[in-house]
Tab-separated table of C-alpha atoms in Angstrom:
chain	number	residue	atom	x	y	z
J	1	UNK	CA	22.251	-44.171	2.943
J	2	UNK	CA	20.199	-41.107	3.813
J	3	UNK	CA	20.186	-38.037	1.634
J	4	UNK	CA	19.691	-34.638	3.096
J	5	UNK	CA	17.322	-32.150	1.559
J	6	UNK	CA	17.569	-28.440	2.112
J	7	UNK	CA	15.230	-27.033	4.692
J	8	UNK	CA	12.208	-25.154	3.424
J	9	UNK	CA	13.010	-22.289	5.740
J	10	UNK	CA	16.601	-21.914	4.555
J	11	UNK	CA	16.633	-19.566	1.598
J	12	UNK	CA	19.485	-18.256	-0.395
J	13	UNK	CA	19.828	-14.523	-0.784
J	14	UNK	CA	19.173	-13.234	-4.279
J	15	UNK	CA	21.805	-10.951	-5.756
J	16	UNK	CA	20.853	-7.287	-5.835
J	17	UNK	CA	19.537	-6.066	-9.164
J	18	UNK	CA	21.730	-3.542	-10.880
J	19	UNK	CA	20.775	-0.809	-13.278
J	20	UNK	CA	17.581	0.157	-11.461
J	21	UNK	CA	16.690	3.744	-10.709
J	22	UNK	CA	17.223	5.160	-7.239
J	23	UNK	CA	13.473	5.158	-6.652
J	24	UNK	CA	13.309	1.374	-6.259
J	25	UNK	CA	13.658	-0.589	-3.058
J	26	UNK	CA	15.607	-3.834	-2.460
J	27	UNK	CA	12.807	-5.983	-3.894
J	28	UNK	CA	12.857	-4.094	-7.186
J	29	UNK	CA	9.527	-2.354	-6.565
J	30	UNK	CA	8.801	1.328	-6.161
J	31	UNK	CA	10.159	2.716	-2.893
J	32	UNK	CA	7.209	4.618	-1.455
J	33	UNK	CA	9.056	5.526	1.740
J	34	UNK	CA	10.551	8.546	-0.040
J	35	UNK	CA	7.061	10.040	-0.451
J	36	UNK	CA	4.898	11.376	2.362
J	37	UNK	CA	1.104	11.542	2.286
J	38	UNK	CA	-0.021	14.835	0.779
J	39	UNK	CA	3.249	15.369	-1.088
J	40	UNK	CA	2.863	16.424	-4.721
J	41	UNK	CA	4.132	13.737	-7.098
J	42	UNK	CA	4.749	14.262	-10.825
J	43	UNK	CA	4.172	11.253	-13.078
J	44	UNK	CA	5.083	11.015	-16.763
J	45	UNK	CA	4.227	8.140	-19.085
J	46	UNK	CA	7.491	6.851	-20.548
J	47	UNK	CA	6.034	3.886	-22.426
J	48	UNK	CA	2.399	3.307	-23.382
J	49	UNK	CA	1.043	0.058	-21.904
J	50	UNK	CA	-0.605	-2.488	-24.172
J	51	UNK	CA	-2.906	-4.265	-21.746
J	52	UNK	CA	-6.277	-2.780	-20.942
J	53	UNK	CA	-5.812	-3.325	-17.190
J	54	UNK	CA	-2.666	-1.191	-17.091
J	55	UNK	CA	-4.314	1.510	-19.214
J	56	UNK	CA	-7.259	1.659	-16.810
J	57	UNK	CA	-4.918	1.850	-13.804
J	58	UNK	CA	-2.990	4.755	-15.319
J	59	UNK	CA	-6.238	6.543	-16.256
J	60	UNK	CA	-7.470	6.122	-12.674
J	61	UNK	CA	-4.233	7.667	-11.405
J	62	UNK	CA	-4.479	10.501	-13.951
J	63	UNK	CA	-7.971	11.385	-12.714
J	64	UNK	CA	-6.380	12.401	-9.379
J	65	UNK	CA	-4.763	15.417	-11.090
J	66	UNK	CA	-6.493	18.627	-9.888
J	67	UNK	CA	-6.880	20.001	-13.447
J	68	UNK	CA	-8.389	16.770	-14.750
J	69	UNK	CA	-10.690	16.563	-11.698
J	70	UNK	CA	-11.880	20.099	-12.380
J	71	UNK	CA	-12.571	19.318	-16.037
J	72	UNK	CA	-14.505	16.162	-15.162
J	73	UNK	CA	-16.642	18.028	-12.600
J	74	UNK	CA	-17.368	20.808	-15.090
J	75	UNK	CA	-18.331	18.404	-17.868
J	76	UNK	CA	-20.565	16.454	-15.462
J	77	UNK	CA	-22.335	19.649	-14.432
J	78	UNK	CA	-22.852	20.664	-18.071
J	79	UNK	CA	-24.184	17.202	-18.975
J	80	UNK	CA	-26.699	17.465	-16.129
J	81	UNK	CA	-27.763	20.976	-17.171
J	82	UNK	CA	-28.202	20.021	-20.818
J	83	UNK	CA	-29.881	16.679	-20.148
J	84	UNK	CA	-32.220	15.748	-22.991
J	85	UNK	CA	-35.564	14.847	-21.362
J	86	UNK	CA	-38.447	13.760	-23.566
J	87	UNK	CA	-41.757	11.939	-23.223
J	88	UNK	CA	-41.823	8.216	-23.880
J	89	UNK	CA	-44.890	6.233	-22.919
J	90	UNK	CA	-46.211	9.185	-20.890
J	91	UNK	CA	-43.043	9.178	-18.771
J	92	UNK	CA	-40.035	11.437	-18.674
J	93	UNK	CA	-37.186	9.710	-20.463
J	94	UNK	CA	-33.599	10.921	-20.662
J	95	UNK	CA	-30.864	10.335	-23.183
J	96	UNK	CA	-27.498	10.911	-21.610
J	97	UNK	CA	-24.412	12.129	-23.392
J	98	UNK	CA	-21.320	9.970	-23.278
J	99	UNK	CA	-18.526	11.073	-20.959
J	100	UNK	CA	-15.558	12.657	-22.669
J	101	UNK	CA	-12.161	11.132	-22.007
J	102	UNK	CA	-10.124	13.982	-20.551
J	103	UNK	CA	-7.280	11.752	-19.327
J	104	UNK	CA	-5.482	10.081	-22.242
J	105	UNK	CA	-2.848	7.400	-21.838
J	106	UNK	CA	-0.123	8.203	-24.356
J	107	UNK	CA	3.636	8.390	-24.217
J	108	UNK	CA	4.814	11.765	-22.911
J	109	UNK	CA	1.596	12.651	-21.044
J	110	UNK	CA	2.272	13.894	-17.519
J	111	UNK	CA	0.219	14.856	-14.489
J	112	UNK	CA	0.633	15.825	-10.856
J	113	UNK	CA	-1.223	14.397	-7.895
J	114	UNK	CA	-0.971	14.206	-4.148
J	115	UNK	CA	0.634	10.996	-2.944
J	116	UNK	CA	-1.433	8.818	-0.633
J	117	UNK	CA	-0.800	5.297	0.598
J	118	UNK	CA	-3.979	4.041	-1.069
J	119	UNK	CA	-2.413	4.580	-4.512
J	120	UNK	CA	1.003	3.117	-3.652
J	121	UNK	CA	0.075	-0.342	-4.949
J	122	UNK	CA	-1.338	1.144	-8.155
J	123	UNK	CA	1.873	3.089	-8.697
J	124	UNK	CA	3.933	-0.057	-8.079
J	125	UNK	CA	1.896	-2.060	-10.588
J	126	UNK	CA	2.473	0.432	-13.429
J	127	UNK	CA	5.914	1.761	-12.469
J	128	UNK	CA	7.517	0.244	-15.568
J	129	UNK	CA	5.443	2.613	-17.716
J	130	UNK	CA	5.927	5.729	-15.565
J	131	UNK	CA	8.615	8.121	-14.473
J	132	UNK	CA	7.725	9.205	-10.932
J	133	UNK	CA	9.362	12.159	-9.209
J	134	UNK	CA	8.600	14.384	-6.248
J	135	UNK	CA	7.267	17.845	-6.920
């Protein structure tokens, strides 16, 4: 008596998830087709992540905000102008200041940035912590 096994190529359709926001696609991920490259996107942190990887991803996205970019450039220029150079072993030696953290990952923080396809995967990976809207 031979038993039949289901084919590996035959897959059953998963039921659609309910209760998701309109900004998700059929797979449950962020639907990036509603955004065009160069479009201004507003992101707000709804829940602070606990893992360091997610915090770093959100900080990297926050650094794309024009105001934060401007602040980072200004602080870099000031650190270079006020660089402490002293003599050590008959050589010029520098002691650099630590970089200030302008972008902070905390609940309620928001920023704007231009959407680009290179950040779509980053946005998808942290979408559970963010509220993303156009404009």
